[in-house]
Amino acid sequence: MTLSFTHLSFRHGMFAGVAAVALLGAGCSQQPPGQAADAAAEAPPAENGPADGPHHGVLQGVVSDASGAPLEGAFVKLRDPDQRLLFMVISQDGGHFSAEKLPAGNYEVQGVGGDFESAWSAPVALAANATAETNVTLAVARAPDLAPAWPRRASETLSTMDTLPEGEGKDIIARNCVLCHTVNRIAASRKTDNEWAGTLTDMHELMEGSNLPALSDEDTSTLFDYLVANLPPIDAPDPNSRFPRELMTGEAQNYRVVQFDIPAQGSEPHDVAVDPWGVGWANQRIGGKISRFDPVTYDYSEIGPPLYTRERARPGNLQISRDGIMWLPDPFEIRWVSYDIAAEKWTDYPFPIDDIRGNVQGNSLALHPDGTIWESGPGAARRLNPMTGEWSSWDTPSWTRTGFDPGGYGNTIDGNGRFWLALENANAMARFDGETGEVVEFPLPIAESFPRRMDHDTEGNVWVGLWGAGKFVKIDQNTGDMTLIDSPVPDTGAYALDFDETNNLMWTTLHTGDRIARYNPATGEWLVLPLPQAETDVRRVEVDQNNPNRIWFSGVANNARIGYVELLE
């Protein structure tokens, strides 16, 4: 089924359709979309972009083992809790390490390598534009390795409705919660009392903004008691329990990690995006804000869309266009919003919830080269044309045939301008042609592969992370022919990916193994870069296309973070 209509209603003082276009035009950056990257390279950054950094401090030293022998290829972490910053580098020849571009502060240092680690050092004072030194000795046995798994959840494979204890709360889950979540995900969840309370509050608001029947106060209380009693939290793992036992060698020695701990630790910065000036942004699904982190100055700030009926927004997956316009859905105010970064201008697009099936907030957005905005729906694609205010939607054959939700996860636009959507519940991919209305499904070659997120390469072909299968698949955009690629680290959850458009290299998060990896389609070679701690829970990576050696990530569960991995010369 295809729906197409122009939505021109007024709501809470917000304009839609043509009225929204007028607002957008008034607040747009003067950079034409096709020239954003060139202009950013030729001109000084805008006020909203990164400035020349004042940070030139260096903290250096030597990593050695318990016998005093220097260790090359060990991880060195440096943290300043007062500034909420953590850096990580790798030791080089002779065990030497050098962490550069540091702001003045007091840094605690820890080394990890092989089967041993050091204790955290006493704070080392680093003055502005100065050099300080400290050495670390790896004499403490490391904790056991943490097996790949979803952060602090039970196994989703083994968790089913049958594993949930009997009770009225189980009946409420069966009636209400499975409308949006898989049974396995619910049965595997483990949270504290406060976390369950926050989850139920968030779900209440989300259901209200999605035309779903709300839970009564009595059912909410019953469900809360059931969840607290039967799905208690799992203890936090040792932070170093996902580091490999092997020392880093070759190109994997030459990278650093810069990471900022977001103050609201339960805010869920689910997705990260990079603006044309190289600044990273992440949506806080629970916190209701959008985080901003400058990679040069390390300045952190937050913004939020205007509110009309709610105390907070629920920002969904965000995307940033080449001309610096951020897009994201907000189901609490039943809208999509754009934000002109240079002009600091918000524009609202009320979502026609009575006309388009499914939640306002699909899993992902995709920005089409023609200026339209696409989103995942439950077995459907939806599209907004900001220039005309027209909304459109297309159902998949699976939905039309069965009436059951085949899924609607990651998405991308291929080289021919068609929208691709992961149908995780149907183990298939769907391709939508916005010009002809054609919708075609392509079954995936591995059972229960659970396709997550995707991108296209420089030829326009589609690549998808198969989280359940631990593999990747390349799909020919024209024929649908599929080629499977093994993960470099088995059973680590191939989740999201993004292409370096200059070099046609795929970057991905190995989600349950806390690694970010790069794949070269021309050579078949992998580069695997561990992250500084277990359970970083990266759901999306994005390459800075103006600086493709910098790959951004955000950490979702338990500890909210935003940061980047950077290859060093």
Coordinates of C-alpha atoms in Angstrom, one line a residue:
M1 CA 0.0 0.0 0.0
T2 CA 1.2 3.5 -0.8
L3 CA 0.0 6.6 0.9
S4 CA 0.9 10.1 -0.2
F5 CA -0.5 13.4 1.1
T6 CA 0.4 16.8 2.2
H7 CA 0.1 17.5 5.9
L8 CA -0.8 21.2 6.5
S9 CA -2.3 21.2 10.0
F10 CA -1.4 23.4 12.9
R11 CA -0.5 21.9 16.2
H12 CA 0.7 23.5 19.4
G13 CA 1.8 26.6 17.5
M14 CA 3.9 24.5 15.1
F15 CA 3.7 24.9 11.3
A16 CA 3.9 22.0 8.9
G17 CA 4.2 21.6 5.1
V18 CA 4.8 24.8 3.2
A19 CA 4.8 26.9 6.4
A20 CA 7.7 24.8 7.7
V21 CA 9.6 25.2 4.5
A22 CA 9.4 29.0 4.9
L23 CA 10.8 28.7 8.4
L24 CA 13.5 26.3 7.2
G25 CA 14.5 28.7 4.4
A26 CA 14.8 31.6 6.9
G27 CA 17.2 29.6 9.1
C28 CA 19.3 27.8 6.6
S29 CA 23.1 28.0 6.4
Q30 CA 24.3 29.9 3.3
Q31 CA 26.4 26.9 2.3
P32 CA 24.9 25.0 -0.6
P33 CA 24.6 21.3 0.2
G34 CA 27.0 20.2 -2.5
Q35 CA 29.7 22.6 -1.4
A36 CA 29.7 22.1 2.3
A37 CA 32.7 19.8 2.5
D38 CA 34.8 22.1 0.2
A39 CA 33.8 25.2 2.0
A40 CA 34.6 23.7 5.3
A41 CA 38.1 22.9 4.0
E42 CA 38.7 26.3 2.5
A43 CA 37.3 28.6 5.2
P44 CA 37.7 28.9 8.9
P45 CA 35.2 26.8 10.9
A46 CA 31.9 28.5 11.7
E47 CA 31.1 29.5 15.3
N48 CA 29.5 26.1 15.8
G49 CA 32.5 24.2 14.5
P50 CA 35.7 23.2 16.2
A51 CA 38.3 26.0 16.8
D52 CA 42.0 25.7 16.8
G53 CA 42.7 23.7 20.0
P54 CA 44.6 25.3 22.9
H55 CA 45.6 21.8 24.1
H56 CA 49.2 20.9 23.5
G57 CA 50.1 19.1 26.7
V58 CA 51.9 15.7 26.5
L59 CA 52.0 12.9 29.1
Q60 CA 54.6 10.3 28.3
G61 CA 56.4 7.4 29.9
V62 CA 57.3 3.7 29.6
V63 CA 55.2 0.6 30.1
S64 CA 57.1 -2.4 31.6
D65 CA 56.2 -5.8 32.9
A66 CA 56.8 -7.0 36.4
S67 CA 60.5 -7.9 35.6
G68 CA 61.2 -4.4 34.3
A69 CA 61.2 -5.3 30.6
P70 CA 59.6 -2.8 28.4
L71 CA 56.3 -3.7 26.7
E72 CA 55.4 -2.6 23.2
G73 CA 51.8 -2.8 22.1
A74 CA 50.2 -2.3 25.5
F75 CA 47.1 -0.2 26.2
V76 CA 47.6 3.0 28.2
K77 CA 44.6 4.8 29.6
L78 CA 44.7 8.3 30.9
R79 CA 41.7 9.8 32.7
D80 CA 40.9 13.2 34.3
P81 CA 37.7 12.6 36.3
D82 CA 37.3 16.3 36.9
Q83 CA 37.0 17.0 33.2
R84 CA 35.2 13.7 32.5
L85 CA 37.8 12.9 29.8
L86 CA 39.6 9.7 29.0
F87 CA 42.3 9.1 26.5
M88 CA 43.9 5.9 25.3
V89 CA 47.1 5.3 23.3
I90 CA 49.3 2.3 22.6
S91 CA 52.9 1.8 23.8
Q92 CA 55.6 1.9 21.0
D93 CA 59.2 0.7 20.7
G94 CA 60.9 0.3 24.0
G95 CA 57.6 0.5 25.8
H96 CA 57.4 4.2 25.3
F97 CA 54.0 5.9 25.2
S98 CA 53.1 9.5 24.4
A99 CA 49.6 10.9 24.8
E100 CA 49.5 14.3 23.1
K101 CA 47.0 17.1 22.6
L102 CA 45.9 17.0 26.3
P103 CA 44.3 19.8 28.2
A104 CA 45.9 20.8 31.5
G105 CA 44.7 18.7 34.3
N106 CA 45.4 15.9 36.8
Y107 CA 45.7 12.5 35.0
E108 CA 45.5 9.0 36.5
V109 CA 47.3 6.5 34.3
Q110 CA 46.8 2.7 33.8
G111 CA 48.5 0.2 31.5
V112 CA 47.0 -3.1 30.3
G113 CA 48.8 -5.7 28.2
G114 CA 48.9 -9.5 27.9
D115 CA 47.7 -11.1 31.1
F116 CA 48.6 -8.2 33.4
E117 CA 47.7 -4.6 34.2
S118 CA 48.9 -1.8 36.4
A119 CA 47.0 -0.2 39.2
W120 CA 45.8 3.4 38.4
S121 CA 48.5 5.8 39.2
A122 CA 48.3 8.7 41.6
P123 CA 47.2 11.9 39.8
V124 CA 49.9 13.4 37.5
A125 CA 49.7 17.2 37.2
L126 CA 50.0 18.4 33.6
A127 CA 50.3 22.1 33.1
A128 CA 49.1 23.9 29.9
N129 CA 51.3 23.3 26.9
A130 CA 53.7 21.3 29.1
T131 CA 55.1 17.8 29.2
A132 CA 54.8 15.4 32.2
E133 CA 56.1 11.9 32.7
T134 CA 55.0 8.8 34.5
N135 CA 55.8 5.1 34.1
V136 CA 53.5 2.1 34.6
T137 CA 54.4 -1.4 35.6
L138 CA 52.0 -4.3 34.7
A139 CA 52.3 -6.5 37.8
V140 CA 48.6 -7.2 38.6
A141 CA 46.8 -10.2 37.1
R142 CA 43.9 -9.2 34.9
A143 CA 40.4 -10.3 35.6
P144 CA 38.9 -13.1 33.5
D145 CA 37.8 -12.3 30.0
L146 CA 34.2 -11.2 29.6
A147 CA 32.5 -13.2 26.9
P148 CA 30.8 -11.3 24.1
A149 CA 27.3 -10.4 25.1
W150 CA 24.7 -7.6 25.1
P151 CA 25.7 -5.2 28.0
R152 CA 24.4 -6.5 31.3
R153 CA 21.6 -8.6 29.8
A154 CA 21.0 -12.3 30.0
S155 CA 21.5 -14.2 26.7
E156 CA 18.8 -13.1 24.2
T157 CA 19.0 -16.5 22.5
L158 CA 18.1 -18.3 25.7
S159 CA 15.6 -15.7 27.0
T160 CA 11.9 -16.4 25.9
M161 CA 8.5 -15.8 27.3
D162 CA 8.7 -19.3 28.8
T163 CA 11.8 -18.3 30.9
L164 CA 9.8 -15.5 32.5
P165 CA 8.3 -16.5 35.9
E166 CA 4.6 -16.8 36.1
G167 CA 2.7 -13.8 37.4
E168 CA 0.3 -11.0 36.4
G169 CA 3.3 -9.0 35.3
K170 CA 4.1 -11.6 32.7
D171 CA 0.6 -11.3 31.3
I172 CA 0.9 -7.5 31.1
I173 CA 4.2 -8.0 29.1
A174 CA 2.4 -10.4 26.7
R175 CA -0.5 -8.0 26.2
N176 CA 1.4 -4.7 25.9
C177 CA 5.2 -4.8 25.7
V178 CA 5.6 -7.1 22.7
L179 CA 3.9 -4.6 20.5
C180 CA 7.3 -2.8 20.2
H181 CA 9.9 -5.2 21.6
T182 CA 10.8 -8.8 20.9
V183 CA 10.0 -11.2 23.7
N184 CA 13.7 -12.2 23.9
R185 CA 14.8 -8.6 24.5
I186 CA 12.3 -8.1 27.4
A187 CA 13.1 -11.5 29.0
A188 CA 16.9 -10.8 28.8
S189 CA 16.7 -7.3 30.4
R190 CA 18.2 -6.8 33.8
K191 CA 17.9 -3.4 35.6
T192 CA 17.9 -1.7 39.0
D193 CA 14.7 -0.4 40.6
N194 CA 15.4 3.1 39.4
E195 CA 16.2 1.9 35.9
W196 CA 13.0 0.0 35.6
A197 CA 11.1 3.0 36.9
G198 CA 12.7 5.2 34.3
T199 CA 12.0 2.6 31.6
L200 CA 8.3 2.4 32.4
T201 CA 8.0 6.2 32.5
D202 CA 9.7 6.5 29.1
M203 CA 7.5 3.7 27.7
H204 CA 4.4 5.5 29.0
E205 CA 5.3 8.6 27.1
L206 CA 6.3 6.7 24.0
M207 CA 3.1 4.8 23.8
E208 CA 1.1 7.9 24.2
G209 CA 2.9 9.5 21.4
S210 CA 2.4 6.5 19.2
N211 CA -1.3 6.0 19.4
L212 CA -0.8 2.8 21.4
P213 CA -3.1 1.9 24.4
A214 CA -1.5 3.2 27.6
L215 CA -0.9 1.1 30.7
S216 CA -3.2 1.9 33.6
D217 CA -1.6 3.0 36.8
E218 CA -2.6 -0.3 38.4
D219 CA -0.9 -2.3 35.6
T220 CA 2.1 -0.1 35.7
S221 CA 2.5 -0.7 39.5
T222 CA 2.0 -4.4 39.0
L223 CA 4.5 -4.6 36.2
F224 CA 7.1 -2.6 38.1
D225 CA 6.9 -5.0 41.1
Y226 CA 7.2 -8.0 38.8
L227 CA 10.2 -6.6 36.9
V228 CA 12.1 -5.6 40.1
A229 CA 11.5 -9.0 41.7
N230 CA 12.3 -11.1 38.7
L231 CA 14.8 -9.2 36.5
P232 CA 17.3 -7.7 38.9
P233 CA 20.5 -6.0 37.7
I234 CA 23.7 -7.8 36.7
D235 CA 26.9 -6.6 38.3
A236 CA 29.2 -4.3 36.3
P237 CA 32.1 -6.2 34.7
D238 CA 35.8 -5.4 35.1
P239 CA 36.5 -2.5 32.7
N240 CA 39.5 -4.2 31.1
S241 CA 37.8 -7.6 30.6
R242 CA 37.2 -7.1 26.9
F243 CA 40.8 -6.2 26.0
P244 CA 42.5 -8.9 23.9
R245 CA 45.3 -10.8 25.6
E246 CA 47.5 -10.2 22.5
L247 CA 49.7 -7.0 22.4
M248 CA 48.8 -4.6 19.6
T249 CA 51.0 -4.7 16.5
G250 CA 51.3 -2.9 13.1
E251 CA 48.7 -0.3 12.3
A252 CA 46.7 -1.3 15.4
Q253 CA 49.5 0.3 17.5
N254 CA 48.9 3.7 15.9
Y255 CA 45.6 5.0 17.1
R256 CA 44.2 6.9 20.0
V257 CA 40.8 7.1 21.7
V258 CA 39.3 10.4 23.0
Q259 CA 36.2 9.9 25.1
F260 CA 33.9 12.2 27.2
D261 CA 31.6 10.9 29.9
I262 CA 28.2 12.6 29.6
P263 CA 27.0 14.0 32.9
A264 CA 23.6 12.3 32.8
Q265 CA 24.8 8.7 32.8
G266 CA 21.4 7.1 32.1
S267 CA 20.7 9.4 29.2
E268 CA 21.2 6.8 26.4
P269 CA 23.1 8.6 23.6
H270 CA 22.1 6.0 21.1
D271 CA 23.4 7.5 17.9
V272 CA 26.3 9.7 16.9
A273 CA 26.7 12.0 13.9
V274 CA 29.3 14.4 12.6
D275 CA 28.6 17.9 11.3
P276 CA 30.5 19.6 8.4
W277 CA 32.9 21.2 10.8
G278 CA 34.0 17.9 12.4
V279 CA 32.0 18.3 15.7
G280 CA 30.3 15.2 17.0
W281 CA 26.6 15.1 18.1
A282 CA 24.6 12.4 19.9
N283 CA 21.0 12.0 20.8
Q284 CA 20.0 11.3 24.4
R285 CA 16.9 9.1 24.0
I286 CA 16.3 9.2 27.8
G287 CA 17.9 12.5 28.7
G288 CA 15.9 14.4 26.1
K289 CA 18.9 16.5 24.9
I290 CA 21.4 16.3 22.0
S291 CA 25.1 16.2 23.1
R292 CA 27.8 18.2 21.4
F293 CA 31.5 17.4 21.7
D294 CA 34.3 19.4 20.1
P295 CA 37.2 17.1 19.1
V296 CA 39.7 19.9 19.3
T297 CA 38.8 21.9 22.3
Y298 CA 37.1 19.0 24.1
D299 CA 34.3 21.4 25.0
Y300 CA 31.0 19.7 25.8
S301 CA 27.5 21.2 25.6
E302 CA 23.8 20.2 25.2
I303 CA 20.9 21.5 23.3
G304 CA 17.2 20.5 23.1
P305 CA 14.3 21.1 20.7
P306 CA 11.5 23.4 21.7
L307 CA 8.8 21.8 23.9
Y308 CA 5.1 22.4 23.8
T309 CA 3.2 19.7 25.6
R310 CA 6.0 17.6 27.3
E311 CA 8.6 18.2 29.9
R312 CA 11.3 16.6 27.7
A313 CA 11.8 15.4 24.2
R314 CA 12.8 11.8 23.1
P315 CA 15.3 12.5 20.3
G316 CA 15.5 9.6 18.0
N317 CA 18.2 8.6 15.4
L318 CA 19.9 11.8 14.2
Q319 CA 21.4 12.5 10.8
I320 CA 23.3 15.6 9.7
S321 CA 23.3 16.7 6.1
R322 CA 26.3 18.0 4.2
D323 CA 25.1 21.6 4.7
G324 CA 24.8 21.2 8.4
I325 CA 21.1 20.5 9.0
M326 CA 20.4 18.0 11.7
W327 CA 17.3 15.8 11.4
L328 CA 15.7 13.6 14.1
P329 CA 12.3 12.3 15.1
D330 CA 10.6 13.1 18.5
P331 CA 7.7 10.8 19.4
F332 CA 6.8 12.7 22.6
E333 CA 5.8 15.8 20.6
I334 CA 4.7 13.6 17.7
R335 CA 7.0 15.3 15.2
W336 CA 10.2 15.3 13.2
V337 CA 12.5 18.2 13.7
S338 CA 15.4 19.8 11.9
Y339 CA 18.1 22.0 13.4
D340 CA 20.3 24.4 11.4
I341 CA 23.5 24.2 13.3
A342 CA 25.1 27.3 11.9
A343 CA 21.9 29.4 12.4
E344 CA 20.9 27.6 15.6
K345 CA 17.4 27.3 14.2
W346 CA 14.8 24.6 15.0
T347 CA 12.0 23.7 12.6
D348 CA 9.1 21.3 13.5
Y349 CA 7.3 18.9 11.1
P350 CA 4.2 17.4 12.9
F351 CA 4.0 13.7 12.1
P352 CA 0.7 12.5 10.6
I353 CA 0.2 9.8 13.1
D354 CA -3.4 9.1 12.1
D355 CA -2.4 8.5 8.5
I356 CA 1.0 6.7 8.7
R357 CA 1.1 3.3 10.5
G358 CA 3.6 2.9 13.3
N359 CA 5.6 4.9 15.8
V360 CA 6.8 8.4 15.0
Q361 CA 10.3 7.1 15.9
G362 CA 11.5 4.4 13.6
N363 CA 15.0 2.9 14.2
S364 CA 16.9 5.1 11.7
L365 CA 16.6 8.1 9.4
A366 CA 18.3 8.4 5.9
L367 CA 18.9 11.6 4.1
H368 CA 18.2 11.3 0.3
P369 CA 20.3 13.3 -2.2
D370 CA 17.1 14.9 -3.4
G371 CA 16.5 16.5 0.0
T372 CA 13.8 14.1 1.2
I373 CA 14.0 12.4 4.6
W374 CA 13.3 8.7 4.9
E375 CA 12.7 6.6 8.0
S376 CA 12.2 3.0 9.1
G377 CA 8.7 2.0 10.0
P378 CA 7.2 -1.4 11.1
G379 CA 7.4 -3.3 7.8
A380 CA 7.2 0.0 6.0
A381 CA 9.1 3.1 4.8
R382 CA 8.0 6.6 5.3
R383 CA 9.2 9.8 3.7
L384 CA 9.0 13.5 4.3
N385 CA 9.6 16.1 1.5
P386 CA 10.5 19.2 3.5
M387 CA 10.2 21.4 0.4
T388 CA 6.5 20.6 -0.1
G389 CA 5.4 19.2 3.3
E390 CA 4.3 16.0 1.7
W391 CA 4.5 12.7 3.6
S392 CA 4.4 9.3 1.9
S393 CA 4.6 5.7 3.1
W394 CA 5.0 2.3 1.6
D395 CA 4.2 -1.1 3.1
T396 CA 6.3 -4.2 2.5
P397 CA 4.9 -7.3 0.8
S398 CA 5.5 -9.2 4.1
W399 CA 3.2 -6.8 6.0
T400 CA 0.6 -6.8 3.3
R401 CA 0.6 -10.6 3.1
T402 CA 0.6 -11.5 6.8
G403 CA -0.4 -8.4 8.8
F404 CA 2.5 -9.2 11.2
D405 CA 5.4 -6.8 11.7
P406 CA 8.4 -8.1 9.7
G407 CA 10.6 -5.4 11.4
G408 CA 12.0 -2.1 10.3
Y409 CA 15.6 -1.5 11.5
G410 CA 18.6 0.1 9.8
N411 CA 18.4 1.8 6.4
T412 CA 20.3 3.6 3.6
I413 CA 19.9 5.1 0.2
D414 CA 21.7 3.1 -2.6
G415 CA 23.5 4.6 -5.6
N416 CA 20.2 4.6 -7.6
G417 CA 18.4 6.7 -5.0
R418 CA 16.3 3.7 -3.7
F419 CA 15.7 3.2 0.0
W420 CA 16.8 -0.1 1.7
L421 CA 15.3 -1.3 4.9
A422 CA 16.4 -4.2 7.2
L423 CA 13.4 -6.5 8.1
E424 CA 14.9 -8.1 11.2
N425 CA 11.9 -10.2 12.1
A426 CA 11.5 -11.6 8.6
N427 CA 15.3 -12.1 8.0
A428 CA 15.1 -10.1 4.8
M429 CA 15.8 -6.8 3.2
A430 CA 13.4 -4.5 1.4
R431 CA 14.1 -2.0 -1.4
F432 CA 11.7 0.9 -2.0
D433 CA 11.6 3.0 -5.2
G434 CA 10.2 6.4 -4.3
E435 CA 9.7 7.3 -8.0
T436 CA 7.8 4.1 -9.1
G437 CA 6.4 2.9 -5.8
E438 CA 8.0 -0.5 -6.4
V439 CA 8.8 -2.5 -3.2
V440 CA 11.0 -5.7 -3.5
E441 CA 12.1 -8.0 -0.7
F442 CA 15.3 -10.0 -0.7
P443 CA 15.7 -12.9 1.8
L444 CA 19.0 -13.1 3.6
P445 CA 21.1 -16.2 3.1
I446 CA 21.5 -17.0 6.8
A447 CA 18.7 -18.0 9.2
E448 CA 18.0 -15.6 12.1
S449 CA 20.8 -13.3 11.0
F450 CA 19.1 -10.2 12.5
P451 CA 20.1 -7.5 10.2
R452 CA 20.8 -4.3 12.1
R453 CA 22.2 -1.1 10.4
M454 CA 23.8 -0.4 7.0
D455 CA 25.4 2.0 4.6
H456 CA 26.4 2.1 0.9
D457 CA 29.8 1.9 -0.6
T458 CA 31.2 4.3 -3.2
E459 CA 29.6 2.3 -6.0
G460 CA 26.2 2.6 -4.3
N461 CA 25.9 -1.1 -3.2
V462 CA 24.4 -1.8 0.2
W463 CA 26.3 -3.3 3.2
V464 CA 24.6 -4.6 6.3
G465 CA 25.7 -5.8 9.7
L466 CA 24.1 -9.2 10.5
W467 CA 24.2 -9.0 14.3
G468 CA 22.7 -12.4 14.9
A469 CA 25.0 -14.2 12.5
G470 CA 28.1 -12.2 13.3
K471 CA 28.8 -11.4 9.7
F472 CA 28.4 -8.7 7.1
V473 CA 26.7 -8.8 3.8
K474 CA 27.3 -6.8 0.6
I475 CA 24.2 -6.5 -1.6
D476 CA 24.3 -5.6 -5.2
Q477 CA 22.0 -2.6 -5.5
N478 CA 20.6 -3.7 -8.9
T479 CA 20.3 -7.5 -8.7
G480 CA 20.1 -8.1 -4.9
D481 CA 22.9 -10.6 -5.1
M482 CA 24.6 -11.1 -1.7
T483 CA 28.1 -11.7 -0.7
L484 CA 28.9 -12.7 2.9
I485 CA 31.9 -11.4 4.8
D486 CA 33.1 -12.9 8.1
S487 CA 33.7 -10.8 11.1
P488 CA 37.3 -10.4 12.2
V489 CA 36.4 -11.4 15.7
P490 CA 33.8 -14.2 15.9
D491 CA 30.6 -13.7 17.9
T492 CA 31.0 -10.0 18.6
G493 CA 27.8 -8.7 17.1
A494 CA 28.2 -6.9 13.7
Y495 CA 25.9 -3.9 14.3
A496 CA 26.3 -0.6 12.6
L497 CA 28.7 0.5 9.8
D498 CA 29.7 3.6 7.9
F499 CA 31.8 4.0 4.8
D500 CA 34.8 6.3 4.4
E501 CA 33.8 7.8 1.1
T502 CA 37.3 8.9 0.1
N503 CA 38.9 5.5 0.4
N504 CA 35.9 3.2 0.2
L505 CA 36.7 1.6 3.5
M506 CA 34.0 0.2 5.8
W507 CA 34.1 1.1 9.5
T508 CA 31.9 -0.9 11.9
T509 CA 31.2 -1.6 15.6
L510 CA 31.7 -5.1 16.8
H511 CA 29.0 -4.4 19.4
T512 CA 29.3 -7.2 21.9
G513 CA 33.1 -7.3 21.8
D514 CA 33.7 -3.6 22.4
R515 CA 35.8 -3.1 19.3
I516 CA 35.7 -0.8 16.3
A517 CA 37.0 -2.3 13.0
R518 CA 37.8 -1.3 9.5
Y519 CA 37.4 -3.5 6.4
N520 CA 39.0 -2.9 3.0
P521 CA 36.7 -4.4 0.3
A522 CA 39.6 -4.3 -2.2
T523 CA 42.0 -6.4 -0.2
G524 CA 39.8 -8.2 2.3
E525 CA 42.0 -6.9 5.2
W526 CA 40.6 -6.0 8.6
L527 CA 42.0 -3.6 11.2
V528 CA 40.5 -4.1 14.7
L529 CA 40.8 -1.4 17.4
P530 CA 39.7 -2.2 21.0
L531 CA 37.8 0.4 22.9
P532 CA 38.9 1.5 26.4
Q533 CA 36.4 -0.4 28.5
A534 CA 34.0 -3.3 28.5
E535 CA 30.3 -2.6 27.7
T536 CA 30.8 0.6 25.8
D537 CA 27.7 -0.5 23.9
V538 CA 28.3 1.3 20.6
R539 CA 25.2 1.2 18.4
R540 CA 26.5 3.5 15.6
V541 CA 29.7 4.7 14.2
E542 CA 30.2 7.6 11.8
V543 CA 33.3 8.6 9.8
D544 CA 34.2 12.3 9.6
Q545 CA 34.2 12.5 5.8
N546 CA 36.4 15.6 6.0
N547 CA 38.9 13.8 8.2
P548 CA 38.4 10.1 7.5
N549 CA 41.0 9.0 10.1
R550 CA 38.5 10.0 12.8
I551 CA 35.6 7.7 13.5
W552 CA 33.0 8.8 16.0
F553 CA 31.0 6.6 18.4
S554 CA 28.7 6.9 21.4
G555 CA 28.2 4.5 24.3
V556 CA 24.6 3.7 25.2
A557 CA 23.9 1.4 28.2
N558 CA 25.0 2.0 31.8
N559 CA 27.6 4.7 31.0
A560 CA 26.7 7.5 28.6
R561 CA 29.7 8.5 26.5
I562 CA 30.6 10.3 23.2
G563 CA 34.1 10.1 21.6
Y564 CA 36.1 9.1 18.6
V565 CA 38.8 6.7 17.5
E566 CA 41.6 8.4 15.6
L567 CA 44.3 6.8 13.4
L568 CA 47.7 8.4 13.9
E569 CA 50.3 8.9 11.2

